[in-house]
XYZ file of C-alpha atoms in Angstrom:
532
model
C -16.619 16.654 90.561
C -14.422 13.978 92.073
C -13.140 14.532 95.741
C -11.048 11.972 97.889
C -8.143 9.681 97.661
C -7.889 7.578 94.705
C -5.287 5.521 92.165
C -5.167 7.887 89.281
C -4.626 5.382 87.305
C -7.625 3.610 88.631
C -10.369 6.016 88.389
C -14.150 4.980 87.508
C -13.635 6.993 84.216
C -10.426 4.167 83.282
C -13.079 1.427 83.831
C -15.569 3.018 81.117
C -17.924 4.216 83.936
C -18.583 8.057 82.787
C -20.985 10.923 82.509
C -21.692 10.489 86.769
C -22.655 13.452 88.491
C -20.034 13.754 91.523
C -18.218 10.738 92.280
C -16.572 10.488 95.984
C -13.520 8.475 96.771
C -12.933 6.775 99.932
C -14.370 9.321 102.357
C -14.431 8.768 106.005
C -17.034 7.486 108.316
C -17.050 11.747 109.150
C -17.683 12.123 105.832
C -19.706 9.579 104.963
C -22.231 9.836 108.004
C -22.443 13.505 106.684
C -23.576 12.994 103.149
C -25.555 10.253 104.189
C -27.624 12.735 106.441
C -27.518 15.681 103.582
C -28.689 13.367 101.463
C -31.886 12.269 103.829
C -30.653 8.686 103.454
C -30.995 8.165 107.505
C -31.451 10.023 110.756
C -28.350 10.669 113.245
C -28.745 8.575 116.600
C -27.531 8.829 119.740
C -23.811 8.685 120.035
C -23.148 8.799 116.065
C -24.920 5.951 115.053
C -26.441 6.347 111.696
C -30.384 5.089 111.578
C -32.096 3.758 108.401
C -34.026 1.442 106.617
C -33.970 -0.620 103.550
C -37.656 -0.056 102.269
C -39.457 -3.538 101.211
C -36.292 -5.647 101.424
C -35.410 -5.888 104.638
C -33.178 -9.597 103.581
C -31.733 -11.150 101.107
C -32.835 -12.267 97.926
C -31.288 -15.679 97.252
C -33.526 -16.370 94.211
C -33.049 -13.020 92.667
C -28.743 -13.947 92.752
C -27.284 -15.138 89.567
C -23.740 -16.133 88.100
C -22.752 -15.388 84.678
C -22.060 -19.460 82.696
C -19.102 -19.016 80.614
C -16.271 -21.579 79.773
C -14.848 -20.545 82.658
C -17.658 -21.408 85.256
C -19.432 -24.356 82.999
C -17.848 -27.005 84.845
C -16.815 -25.089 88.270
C -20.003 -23.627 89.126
C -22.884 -25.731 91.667
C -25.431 -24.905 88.884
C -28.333 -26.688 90.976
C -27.650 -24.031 93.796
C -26.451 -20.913 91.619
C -28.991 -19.727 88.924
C -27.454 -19.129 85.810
C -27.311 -16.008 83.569
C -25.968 -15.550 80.090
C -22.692 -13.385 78.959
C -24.969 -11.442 76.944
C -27.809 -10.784 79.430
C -24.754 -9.829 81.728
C -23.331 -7.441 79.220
C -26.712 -6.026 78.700
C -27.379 -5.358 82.349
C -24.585 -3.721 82.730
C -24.848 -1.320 79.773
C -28.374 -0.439 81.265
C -27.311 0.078 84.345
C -25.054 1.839 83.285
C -26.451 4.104 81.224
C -28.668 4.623 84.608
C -26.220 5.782 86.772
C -25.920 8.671 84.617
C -25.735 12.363 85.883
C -25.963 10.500 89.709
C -23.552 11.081 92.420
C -22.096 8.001 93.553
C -19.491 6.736 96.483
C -16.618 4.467 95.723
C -14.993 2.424 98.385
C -11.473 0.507 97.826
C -11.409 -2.400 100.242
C -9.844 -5.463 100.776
C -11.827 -8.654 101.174
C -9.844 -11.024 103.512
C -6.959 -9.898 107.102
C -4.352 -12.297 105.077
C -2.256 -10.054 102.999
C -1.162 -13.267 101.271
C -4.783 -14.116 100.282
C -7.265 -10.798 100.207
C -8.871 -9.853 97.390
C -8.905 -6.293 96.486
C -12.273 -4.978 96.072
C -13.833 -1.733 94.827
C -17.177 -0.884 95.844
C -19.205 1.746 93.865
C -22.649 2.674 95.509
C -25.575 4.926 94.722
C -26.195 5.253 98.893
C -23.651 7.183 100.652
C -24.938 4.959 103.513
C -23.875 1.328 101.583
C -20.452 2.936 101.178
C -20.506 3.073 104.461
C -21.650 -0.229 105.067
C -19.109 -1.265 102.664
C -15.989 0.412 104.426
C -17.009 -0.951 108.071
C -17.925 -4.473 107.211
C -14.507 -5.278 104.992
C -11.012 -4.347 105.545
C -10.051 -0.850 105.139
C -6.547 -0.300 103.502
C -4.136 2.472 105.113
C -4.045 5.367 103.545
C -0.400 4.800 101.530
C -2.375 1.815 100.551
C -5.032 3.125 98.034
C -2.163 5.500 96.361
C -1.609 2.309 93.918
C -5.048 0.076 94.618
C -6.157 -1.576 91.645
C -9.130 -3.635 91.974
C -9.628 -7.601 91.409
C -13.146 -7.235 91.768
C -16.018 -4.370 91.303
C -19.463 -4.394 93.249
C -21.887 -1.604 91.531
C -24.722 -0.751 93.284
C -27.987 0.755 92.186
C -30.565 0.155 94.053
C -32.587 2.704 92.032
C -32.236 0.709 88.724
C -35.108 -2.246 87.989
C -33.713 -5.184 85.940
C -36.090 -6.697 83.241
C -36.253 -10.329 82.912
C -36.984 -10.626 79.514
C -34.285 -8.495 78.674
C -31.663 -9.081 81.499
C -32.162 -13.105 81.703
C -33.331 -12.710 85.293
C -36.260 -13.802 87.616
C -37.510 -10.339 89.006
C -36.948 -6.493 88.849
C -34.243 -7.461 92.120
C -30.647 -8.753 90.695
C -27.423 -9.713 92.008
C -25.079 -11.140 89.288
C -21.750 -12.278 89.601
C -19.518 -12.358 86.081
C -16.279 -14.055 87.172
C -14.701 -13.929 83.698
C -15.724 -9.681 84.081
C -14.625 -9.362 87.373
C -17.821 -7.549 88.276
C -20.881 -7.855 90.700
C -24.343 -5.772 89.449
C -26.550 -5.207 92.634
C -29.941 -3.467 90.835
C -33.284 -3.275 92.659
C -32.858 -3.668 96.425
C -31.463 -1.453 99.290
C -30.893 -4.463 101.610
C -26.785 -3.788 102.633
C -26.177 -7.311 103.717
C -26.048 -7.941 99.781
C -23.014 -6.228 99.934
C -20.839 -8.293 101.716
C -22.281 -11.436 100.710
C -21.309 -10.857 97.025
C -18.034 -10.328 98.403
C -18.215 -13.969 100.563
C -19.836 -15.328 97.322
C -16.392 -14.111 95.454
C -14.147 -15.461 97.752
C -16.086 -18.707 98.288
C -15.098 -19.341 94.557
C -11.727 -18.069 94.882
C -10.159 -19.359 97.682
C -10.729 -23.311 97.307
C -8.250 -23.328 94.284
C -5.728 -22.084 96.617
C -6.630 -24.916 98.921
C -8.218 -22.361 101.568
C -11.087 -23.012 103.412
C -13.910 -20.400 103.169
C -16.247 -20.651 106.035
C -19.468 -19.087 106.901
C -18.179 -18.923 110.444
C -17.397 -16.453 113.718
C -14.124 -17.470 115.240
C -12.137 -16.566 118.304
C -8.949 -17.906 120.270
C -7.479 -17.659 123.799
C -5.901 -14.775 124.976
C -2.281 -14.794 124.130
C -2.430 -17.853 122.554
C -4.178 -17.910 118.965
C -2.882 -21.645 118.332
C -5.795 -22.027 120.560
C -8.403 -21.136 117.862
C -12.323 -21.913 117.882
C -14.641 -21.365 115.277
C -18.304 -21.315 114.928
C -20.115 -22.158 112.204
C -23.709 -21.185 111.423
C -26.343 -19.813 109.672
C -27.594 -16.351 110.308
C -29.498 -16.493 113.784
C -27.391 -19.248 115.013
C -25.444 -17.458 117.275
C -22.095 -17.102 115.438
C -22.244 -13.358 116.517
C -23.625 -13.490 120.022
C -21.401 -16.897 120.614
C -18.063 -16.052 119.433
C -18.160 -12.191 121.098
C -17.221 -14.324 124.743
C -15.383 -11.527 126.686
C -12.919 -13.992 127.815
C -11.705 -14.716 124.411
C -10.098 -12.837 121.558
C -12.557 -11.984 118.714
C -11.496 -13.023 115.146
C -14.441 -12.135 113.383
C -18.266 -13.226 113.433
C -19.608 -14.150 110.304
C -16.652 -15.352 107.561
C -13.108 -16.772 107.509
C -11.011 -18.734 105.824
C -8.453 -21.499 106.836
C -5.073 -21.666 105.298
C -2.194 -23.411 105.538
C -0.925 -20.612 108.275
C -4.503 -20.773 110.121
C -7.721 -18.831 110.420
C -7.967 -15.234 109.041
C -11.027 -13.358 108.640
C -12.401 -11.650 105.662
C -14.013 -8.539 107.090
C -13.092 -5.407 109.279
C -16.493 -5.137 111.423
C -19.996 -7.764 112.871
C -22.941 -7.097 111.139
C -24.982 -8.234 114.369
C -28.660 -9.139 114.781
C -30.655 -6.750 116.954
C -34.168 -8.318 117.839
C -34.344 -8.418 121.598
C -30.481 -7.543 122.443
C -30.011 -6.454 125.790
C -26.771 -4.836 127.784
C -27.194 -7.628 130.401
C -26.543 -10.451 128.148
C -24.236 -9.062 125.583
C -22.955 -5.987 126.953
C -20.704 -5.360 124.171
C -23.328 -5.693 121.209
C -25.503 -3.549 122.657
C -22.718 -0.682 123.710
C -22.091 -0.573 119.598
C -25.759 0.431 119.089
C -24.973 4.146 120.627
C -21.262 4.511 119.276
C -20.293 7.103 116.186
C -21.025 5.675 112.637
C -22.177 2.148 113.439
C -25.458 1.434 111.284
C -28.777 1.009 112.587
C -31.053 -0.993 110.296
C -34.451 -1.316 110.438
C -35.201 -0.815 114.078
C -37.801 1.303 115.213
C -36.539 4.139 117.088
C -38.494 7.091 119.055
C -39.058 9.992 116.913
C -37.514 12.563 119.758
C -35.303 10.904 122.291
C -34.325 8.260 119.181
C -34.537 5.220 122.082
C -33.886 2.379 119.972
C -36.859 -0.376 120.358
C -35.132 -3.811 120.376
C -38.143 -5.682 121.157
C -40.400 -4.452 118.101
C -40.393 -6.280 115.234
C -42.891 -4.334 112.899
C -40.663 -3.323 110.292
C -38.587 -6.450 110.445
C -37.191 -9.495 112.837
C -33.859 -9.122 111.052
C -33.343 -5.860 112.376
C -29.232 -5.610 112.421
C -26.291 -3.039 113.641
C -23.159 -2.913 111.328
C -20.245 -2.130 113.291
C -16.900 -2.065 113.063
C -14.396 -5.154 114.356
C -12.750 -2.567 116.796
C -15.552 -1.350 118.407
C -15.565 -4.892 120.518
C -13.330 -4.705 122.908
C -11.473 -8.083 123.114
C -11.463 -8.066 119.545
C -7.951 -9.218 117.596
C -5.773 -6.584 115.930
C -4.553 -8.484 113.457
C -8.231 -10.827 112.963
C -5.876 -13.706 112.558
C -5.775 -16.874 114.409
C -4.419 -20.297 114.583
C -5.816 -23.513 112.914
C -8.634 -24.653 114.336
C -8.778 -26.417 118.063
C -12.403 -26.377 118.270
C -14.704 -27.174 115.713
C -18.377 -25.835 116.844
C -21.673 -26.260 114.424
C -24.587 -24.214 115.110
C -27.791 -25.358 114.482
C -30.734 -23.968 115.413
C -33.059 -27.286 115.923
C -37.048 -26.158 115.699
C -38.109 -29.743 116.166
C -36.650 -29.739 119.865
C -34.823 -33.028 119.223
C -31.161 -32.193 119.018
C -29.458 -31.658 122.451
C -27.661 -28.742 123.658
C -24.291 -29.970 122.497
C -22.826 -33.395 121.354
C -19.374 -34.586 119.846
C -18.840 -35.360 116.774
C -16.485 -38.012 115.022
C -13.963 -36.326 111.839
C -16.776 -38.727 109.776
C -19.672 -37.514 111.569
C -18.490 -33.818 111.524
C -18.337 -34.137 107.579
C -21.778 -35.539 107.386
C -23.510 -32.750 109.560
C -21.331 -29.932 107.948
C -22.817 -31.215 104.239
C -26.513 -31.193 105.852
C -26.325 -28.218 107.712
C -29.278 -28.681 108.992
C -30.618 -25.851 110.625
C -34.110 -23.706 110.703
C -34.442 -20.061 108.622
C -35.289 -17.877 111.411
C -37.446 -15.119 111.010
C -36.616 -12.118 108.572
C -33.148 -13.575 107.093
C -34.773 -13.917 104.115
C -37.741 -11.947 102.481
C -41.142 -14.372 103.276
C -40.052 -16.034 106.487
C -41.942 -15.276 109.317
C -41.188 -17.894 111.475
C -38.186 -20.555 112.146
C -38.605 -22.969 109.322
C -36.449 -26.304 109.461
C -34.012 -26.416 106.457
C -30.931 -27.736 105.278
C -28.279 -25.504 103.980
C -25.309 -27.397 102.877
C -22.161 -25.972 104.585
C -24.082 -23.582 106.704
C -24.141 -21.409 103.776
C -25.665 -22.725 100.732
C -26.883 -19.364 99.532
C -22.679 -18.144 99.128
C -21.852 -21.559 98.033
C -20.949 -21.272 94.308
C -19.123 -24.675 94.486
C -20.807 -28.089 94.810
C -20.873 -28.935 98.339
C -17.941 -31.649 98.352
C -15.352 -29.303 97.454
C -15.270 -27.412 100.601
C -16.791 -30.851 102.837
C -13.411 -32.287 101.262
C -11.546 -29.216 102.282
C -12.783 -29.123 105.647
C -11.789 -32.866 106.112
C -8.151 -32.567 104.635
C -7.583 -30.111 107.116
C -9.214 -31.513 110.306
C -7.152 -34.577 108.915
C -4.022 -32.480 108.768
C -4.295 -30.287 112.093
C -6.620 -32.443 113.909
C -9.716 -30.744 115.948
C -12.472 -31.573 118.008
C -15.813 -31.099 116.726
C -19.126 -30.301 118.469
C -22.556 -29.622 117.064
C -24.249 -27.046 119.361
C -27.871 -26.674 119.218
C -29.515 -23.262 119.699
C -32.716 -24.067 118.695
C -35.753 -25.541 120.624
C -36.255 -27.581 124.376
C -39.000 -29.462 125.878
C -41.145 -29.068 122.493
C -40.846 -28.213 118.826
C -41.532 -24.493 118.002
C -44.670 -23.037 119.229
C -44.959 -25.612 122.063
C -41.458 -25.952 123.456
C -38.491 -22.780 124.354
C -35.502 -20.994 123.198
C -32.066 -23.061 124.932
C -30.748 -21.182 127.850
C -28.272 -18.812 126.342
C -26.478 -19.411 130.066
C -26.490 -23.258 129.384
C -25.352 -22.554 125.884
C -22.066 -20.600 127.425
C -21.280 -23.193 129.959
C -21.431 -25.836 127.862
C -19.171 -24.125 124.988
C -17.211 -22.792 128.040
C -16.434 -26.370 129.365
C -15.693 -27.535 125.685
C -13.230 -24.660 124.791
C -11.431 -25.318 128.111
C -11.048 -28.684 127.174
C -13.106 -29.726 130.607
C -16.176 -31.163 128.682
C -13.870 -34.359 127.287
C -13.343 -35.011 130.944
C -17.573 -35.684 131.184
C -19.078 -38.637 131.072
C -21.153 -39.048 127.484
C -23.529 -41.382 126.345
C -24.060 -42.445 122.494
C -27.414 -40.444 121.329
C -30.077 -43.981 119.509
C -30.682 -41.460 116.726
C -27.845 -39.735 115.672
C -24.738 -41.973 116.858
C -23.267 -39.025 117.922
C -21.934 -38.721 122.099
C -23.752 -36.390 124.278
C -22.237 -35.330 127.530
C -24.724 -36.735 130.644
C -23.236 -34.260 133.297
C -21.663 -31.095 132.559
C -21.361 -28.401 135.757
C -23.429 -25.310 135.944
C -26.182 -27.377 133.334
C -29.573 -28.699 134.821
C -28.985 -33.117 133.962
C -32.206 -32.703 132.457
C -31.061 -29.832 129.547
C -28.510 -32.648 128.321
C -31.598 -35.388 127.904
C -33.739 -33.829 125.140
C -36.772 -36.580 125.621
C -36.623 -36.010 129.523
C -37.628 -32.290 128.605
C -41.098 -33.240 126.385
C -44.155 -34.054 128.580
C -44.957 -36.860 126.381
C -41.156 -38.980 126.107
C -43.403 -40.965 122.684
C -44.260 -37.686 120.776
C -40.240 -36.798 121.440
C -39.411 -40.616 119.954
C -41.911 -39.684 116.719
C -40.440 -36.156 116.062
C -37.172 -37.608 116.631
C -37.863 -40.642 113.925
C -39.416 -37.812 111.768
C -36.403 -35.710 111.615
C -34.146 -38.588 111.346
C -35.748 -38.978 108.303
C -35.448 -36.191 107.241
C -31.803 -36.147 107.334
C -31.542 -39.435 105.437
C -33.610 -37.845 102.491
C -31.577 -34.933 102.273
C -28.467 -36.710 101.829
C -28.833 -39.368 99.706
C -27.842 -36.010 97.215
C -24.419 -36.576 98.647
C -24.384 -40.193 98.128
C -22.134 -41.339 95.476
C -20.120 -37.714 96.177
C -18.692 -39.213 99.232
C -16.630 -41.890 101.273
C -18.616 -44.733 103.160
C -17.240 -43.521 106.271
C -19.285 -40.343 106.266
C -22.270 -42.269 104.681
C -22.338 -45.033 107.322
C -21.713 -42.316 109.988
C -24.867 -40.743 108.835
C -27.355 -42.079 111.307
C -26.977 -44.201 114.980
């Protein structure tokens, strides 16, 4: 049984997928919400919103992700960051998991990856959850209607979370797989009902893609000023940075919150809705968020929820501290229509610092930005990933290491040819810890946070009086209006300035060590604007 609106030409049947039980084309969220329910994949909250959980992956699996090494990728592919995975293992996987799907009903979704007609990639998305076809259809771009009447894919996503790879005989580490064949033009997902797997294969796809067409792909939010997208911000960041929360300022136009590229027309993002963190939202400081969590067909994952009035708990954490909504781009109400913008203005790094040492906000040099944009230094925070349970200080090249299937330099040299070629000011924004390292010291003010991006968007901040930091060389404003002196001062926030000074010279360090990888990668400007 087939039902919905498909390419006849492109059915799953012309891509030597057969013997499924029903197969379902491109339904609606109505429809989708519905089978999702018939099928007992979730329970129907208030206002729509569809409630369910991913069982014992409630993140990513970063180790479990591998890319198919071919001629193609041999010399193309950052094989220290991507694991690798033979053509035959691939082919072998995906006979097996094939031969799985058998007799199983299963949801296809024809997307587009990417607002830029110019540049999007055409994706199909075939799921075994009626719920991940959902996730699928709000988190990229949905095509108009006329649109999937002669859809053919570029790429394929399958998948199964039912099916359980074997190493020995699938070339890969665990019974969890993601594998990416770029010669095949296909994505396996096998073992794990986490969504967010979903759209990062996409991300992953593009990542590859784009640089060849010398577009930047960024792990990024991004916004611009109403009426005017020349004036165009974005925010980079790893997840629990504050891309989302950050870039969703009701006095600017939302592009998108988690991934965009930069072309030579400007920024365009690559999805159609926020996948959005959860864990202790609240209507008073991000009213809009928090509306989405009551509105028809956004997706509720892994929150814990009261069994008869289905209250959502945003405070407890017992199935997971990435506890997420998926949600369409629309639903937020200053968000763009076309999710395009202008090249950068504003350049803004996120890092969430769980040593205490960075301050709130500090501006960077075109050198300096490059050297902080190839750390990316940053702390895990809790639940991203499966086995972290607390903010863990890392470095993730490019904000995004995970996605990145090219060696760091090719986008770092992407991101400075552009900042080169349409100038922008950079900042590096911490959202991490005050007045202590984690477990002694606090959260930064979200308030203080606003101001000062506020004051930097509106071009104000350049206006402040800065100071050159003795660790990092970088300038850090000294007065900044509506921010307690003392935020702006780091040390001044410790009760013990020396143990500041030895955390400082410890994480200084640690930056150095890092990336001497970089070394002979690089120009001696960004090496020599490494540390003050």
């Amino acid at each position: 049984m087939t039902q919905g609106r498909v390419n006849p030409e492109q059915t799953l049947e012309t891509q030597g997928i057969t013997g499924l039980g029903a197969v379902y084309y491109n339904l609606s969220e109505p429809d989708l919400v519905t089978a999702a329910l018939a099928r007992d994949e979730g329970t129907l909250g208030n206002g729509g919103a569809l409630l369910v959980t991913t069982g014992k992956f409630t993140g990513r699996s970063p180790k479990d992700k591998h890319v198919v090494r071919s001629a193609t990728t041999e010399d193309t592919i950052w094989w220290e960051n991507n694991a690798a995975m033979t053509p035959e293992a691939f082919d072998v996987l995906h006979k097996d998991m094939l031969e799985h799907m058998k007799g199983r009903d299963y949801f296809v979704q024809d997307l587009f990856g990417g607002a830029d007609p110019a540049h999007r990639l055409d994706v199909r998305c075939i799921t075994e959850l009626a719920w991940h076809g959902l996730f699928c259809r709000t988190l990229l771009r949905r095509p108009e209607r006329s649109e999937l009447d002669d859809f053919t894919p570029d790429f394929t996503v399958i998948n199964c979370p039912t099916f359980t790879a074997d190493p020995e005989r699938h070339g890969c580490r665990s019974g969890t797989v993601i594998a990416l064949n770029f010669d095949a033009r296909l994505i396996l997902i096998g073992g794990t009902e986490y969504a967010g797997e979903n759209k990062k294969s996409v991300f992953t796809l593009l990542n590859y893609l784009l640089p060849e067409k010398n577009i930047m792909p960024m792990h990024c939010s991004a916004n611009h000023a109403p009426g005017n997208p020349v004036d165009t911000a974005v925010f980079f960041g790893l997840s629990g940075t504050g891309k989302t929360t950050l870039s969703a300022d009701p006095s600017r136009i939302l592009i998108g919150d988690d991934e965009h590229g930069w072309s030579d027309r400007g920024t365009f993002n690559f999805e159609g809705g926020c996948y959005a963190k959860t864990i202790n939202l609240s209507a008073d400081a991000e009213p809009e968020i928090f509306a989405t969590t009551t509105k028809f067909a956004t997706i509720i994952e892994n929150m814990v929820f009261d069994p008869e009035t289905k209250e959502l708990d945003f405070e407890d954490d017992s199935l997971t501290a990435n506890m997420r909504c998926a949600y369409p781009l629309h639903y937020i109400s200053n968000a763009s229509d076309t999710a395009m913008g202008g090249h950068p203005k504003n350049i803004i790094m996120l890092t969430c610092d769980a040593f205490g040492v960075l301050p709130p906000i500090a501006r960077l040099t075109p050198a300096q930005a490059m050297y902080h944009f190839l750390s990316g230094f940053t702390a895990k925070v809790a639940g991203t990933e499966r086995g972290v349970t607390e903010p863990q200080p890392t470095f993730s090249t490019c904000f995004g290491a995970p996605f990145m299937p090219r060696r760091p330099e090719v986008y770092g040299e992407l991101l400075k040819q552009k900042i080169a070629t349409h100038g922008a000011t950079c900042w590096l924004v911490n959202t991490g810890w005050t007045g202590g390292a984690y477990g002694t010291g606090s959260r930064m003010p979200i308030k203080a946070t606003r101001a000062l991006l506020s004051a930097a968007l509106d071009g104000s901040l350049e206006k402040a009086p800065f100071r050159k930091d003795k660790n990092f060389g970088f300038e850090v404003p000294t007065e900044v209006e509506g921010v307690p002196d003392i935020l702006l001062d780091p040390r001044r926030t410790w009760d013990n300035p020396e143990s500041y000074d030895r955390q400082a010279a410890k994480l200084v360090k640690m930056f150095s060590e890092n990336f001497a990888q970089y070394a002979d990668h690089i120009d001696e400007d960004v090496r020599a604007a490494a540390i003050g």
